[in-house]
Every structure is written in C-alpha cells, then in structure tokens.
PDB file of C-alpha atoms in Angstrom:
ATOM      1  CA  UNK A   1      98.812  63.936  94.366  1.00  0.00           C
ATOM      2  CA  UNK A   2     102.162  65.380  95.373  1.00  0.00           C
ATOM      3  CA  UNK A   3     103.433  68.928  95.296  1.00  0.00           C
ATOM      4  CA  UNK A   4     105.184  69.845  92.066  1.00  0.00           C
ATOM      5  CA  UNK A   5     108.898  69.140  91.950  1.00  0.00           C
ATOM      6  CA  UNK A   6     111.491  71.667  90.804  1.00  0.00           C
ATOM      7  CA  UNK A   7     111.638  69.876  87.447  1.00  0.00           C
ATOM      8  CA  UNK A   8     107.869  70.198  87.021  1.00  0.00           C
ATOM      9  CA  UNK A   9     107.969  73.859  88.016  1.00  0.00           C
ATOM     10  CA  UNK A  10     110.660  74.370  85.364  1.00  0.00           C
ATOM     11  CA  UNK A  11     108.024  73.392  82.779  1.00  0.00           C
ATOM     12  CA  UNK A  12     105.792  76.167  84.172  1.00  0.00           C
ATOM     13  CA  UNK A  13     108.438  78.892  84.321  1.00  0.00           C
ATOM     14  CA  UNK A  14     106.677  81.193  81.834  1.00  0.00           C
ATOM     15  CA  UNK A  15     103.465  80.886  83.863  1.00  0.00           C
ATOM     16  CA  UNK A  16     105.325  81.488  87.125  1.00  0.00           C
ATOM     17  CA  UNK A  17     106.916  84.606  85.639  1.00  0.00           C
ATOM     18  CA  UNK A  18     103.480  85.936  84.680  1.00  0.00           C
ATOM     19  CA  UNK A  19     102.137  85.217  88.164  1.00  0.00           C
ATOM     20  CA  UNK A  20     105.125  86.931  89.789  1.00  0.00           C
ATOM     21  CA  UNK A  21     104.277  90.062  87.784  1.00  0.00           C
ATOM     22  CA  UNK A  22     100.927  90.340  89.581  1.00  0.00           C
ATOM     23  CA  UNK A  23     101.071  92.841  92.422  1.00  0.00           C
ATOM     24  CA  UNK A  24      98.494  90.927  94.452  1.00  0.00           C
ATOM     25  CA  UNK A  25     100.477  87.729  95.095  1.00  0.00           C
ATOM     26  CA  UNK A  26     103.794  87.212  96.848  1.00  0.00           C
ATOM     27  CA  UNK A  27     105.884  84.107  96.217  1.00  0.00           C
ATOM     28  CA  UNK A  28     106.984  82.639  99.580  1.00  0.00           C
ATOM     29  CA  UNK A  29     108.856  79.738  97.988  1.00  0.00           C
ATOM     30  CA  UNK A  30     109.108  78.677  94.375  1.00  0.00           C
ATOM     31  CA  UNK A  31     105.597  78.024  93.080  1.00  0.00           C
ATOM     32  CA  UNK A  32     103.868  78.850  96.381  1.00  0.00           C
ATOM     33  CA  UNK A  33     102.039  82.181  96.387  1.00  0.00           C
ATOM     34  CA  UNK A  34     100.300  84.060  99.180  1.00  0.00           C
ATOM     35  CA  UNK A  35      97.615  86.707  99.198  1.00  0.00           C
ATOM     36  CA  UNK A  36      98.407  88.819 102.242  1.00  0.00           C
ATOM     37  CA  UNK A  37      99.158  86.205 104.946  1.00  0.00           C
ATOM     38  CA  UNK A  38      97.084  83.395 103.433  1.00  0.00           C
ATOM     39  CA  UNK A  39      98.238  80.700 100.997  1.00  0.00           C
ATOM     40  CA  UNK A  40      96.449  81.299  97.701  1.00  0.00           C
ATOM     41  CA  UNK A  41      98.182  79.242  95.005  1.00  0.00           C
ATOM     42  CA  UNK A  42     100.491  76.255  94.696  1.00  0.00           C
ATOM     43  CA  UNK A  43     101.094  73.459  92.213  1.00  0.00           C
ATOM     44  CA  UNK A  44     100.743  69.669  92.187  1.00  0.00           C
ATOM     45  CA  UNK A  45     101.716  66.899  89.814  1.00  0.00           C
ATOM     46  CA  UNK A  46     100.452  63.413  89.145  1.00  0.00           C
ATOM     47  CA  UNK A  47     100.361  61.063  86.141  1.00  0.00           C
ATOM     48  CA  UNK A  48      97.501  63.129  84.657  1.00  0.00           C
ATOM     49  CA  UNK A  49      99.724  66.227  84.567  1.00  0.00           C
ATOM     50  CA  UNK A  50     100.251  69.481  86.426  1.00  0.00           C
ATOM     51  CA  UNK A  51      97.578  71.252  88.444  1.00  0.00           C
ATOM     52  CA  UNK A  52      97.238  74.556  90.266  1.00  0.00           C
ATOM     53  CA  UNK A  53      95.417  74.697  93.578  1.00  0.00           C
ATOM     54  CA  UNK A  54      93.867  78.149  93.851  1.00  0.00           C
ATOM     55  CA  UNK A  55      91.985  79.649  96.779  1.00  0.00           C
ATOM     56  CA  UNK A  56      90.265  82.916  95.915  1.00  0.00           C
ATOM     57  CA  UNK A  57      87.701  82.635  98.713  1.00  0.00           C
ATOM     58  CA  UNK A  58      86.620  79.589 100.665  1.00  0.00           C
ATOM     59  CA  UNK A  59      87.820  76.190  99.500  1.00  0.00           C
ATOM     60  CA  UNK A  60      90.657  75.289  97.172  1.00  0.00           C
ATOM     61  CA  UNK A  61      89.889  74.948  93.474  1.00  0.00           C
ATOM     62  CA  UNK A  62      92.052  72.607  91.360  1.00  0.00           C
ATOM     63  CA  UNK A  63      92.814  73.745  87.809  1.00  0.00           C
ATOM     64  CA  UNK A  64      94.873  71.896  85.182  1.00  0.00           C
ATOM     65  CA  UNK A  65      97.821  73.914  83.827  1.00  0.00           C
ATOM     66  CA  UNK A  66      99.255  71.617  81.160  1.00  0.00           C
ATOM     67  CA  UNK A  67      98.491  73.735  78.097  1.00  0.00           C
ATOM     68  CA  UNK A  68      98.608  77.436  77.306  1.00  0.00           C
ATOM     69  CA  UNK A  69      94.793  77.454  77.203  1.00  0.00           C
ATOM     70  CA  UNK A  70      94.605  75.924  80.697  1.00  0.00           C
ATOM     71  CA  UNK A  71      97.192  78.393  81.980  1.00  0.00           C
ATOM     72  CA  UNK A  72      95.119  81.239  80.514  1.00  0.00           C
ATOM     73  CA  UNK A  73      92.136  80.039  82.559  1.00  0.00           C
ATOM     74  CA  UNK A  74      94.274  80.255  85.704  1.00  0.00           C
ATOM     75  CA  UNK A  75      95.458  83.753  84.805  1.00  0.00           C
ATOM     76  CA  UNK A  76      91.838  84.869  84.287  1.00  0.00           C
ATOM     77  CA  UNK A  77      90.984  83.538  87.740  1.00  0.00           C
ATOM     78  CA  UNK A  78      93.975  85.351  89.238  1.00  0.00           C
ATOM     79  CA  UNK A  79      92.778  88.579  87.644  1.00  0.00           C
ATOM     80  CA  UNK A  80      89.769  88.353  89.997  1.00  0.00           C
ATOM     81  CA  UNK A  81      91.974  88.722  93.079  1.00  0.00           C
ATOM     82  CA  UNK A  82      91.456  91.934  95.031  1.00  0.00           C
ATOM     83  CA  UNK A  83      94.116  94.589  94.632  1.00  0.00           C
ATOM     84  CA  UNK A  84      95.246  96.239  97.862  1.00  0.00           C
TER      85      UNK A  84
END
C-alpha cells in the first residue's frame, strides 16, 4: 500500500480541511499530521480505496476513508486526541 498521491488527497480535501481545523494536530506536509513531535495521521491508497493510518497511542490503526460515514469515524477518533 502506497502513500496517497496528490490526486487522491484532492478527493479528501473536505476531510483534510476539517482535520486542519483541529487545534491538536499540525500538518507537516499535505496529508501528514503530527501530534506534538510525533506522526499521528497520514493517508494511503490501494485498489481497495483510501485509508487513514492513525496513531492515538501505541500502534497504528488503519481506517477506511472512502465515504462520508467512514470519514466521520475518523473524525470521532480524532476527537479523542488530548488537547494541550
């Protein structure tokens, strides 16, 4: 599974905008977000679709983000991030 291309990230622009609005994450490069100094979220693509790799604590968790419902699941997970 490869990292999401710019074209794939274009399809997620509304989601990326919502993530950018969160005070807890900082976007280091397009579609790559950090929590403090640690990578916390990035995106992948493969023939099955687009996926977010999220690390709240411990290991990475892979979540599909192809539909609005799947993106809502990701946003609910992001709401669990600690606020500084």
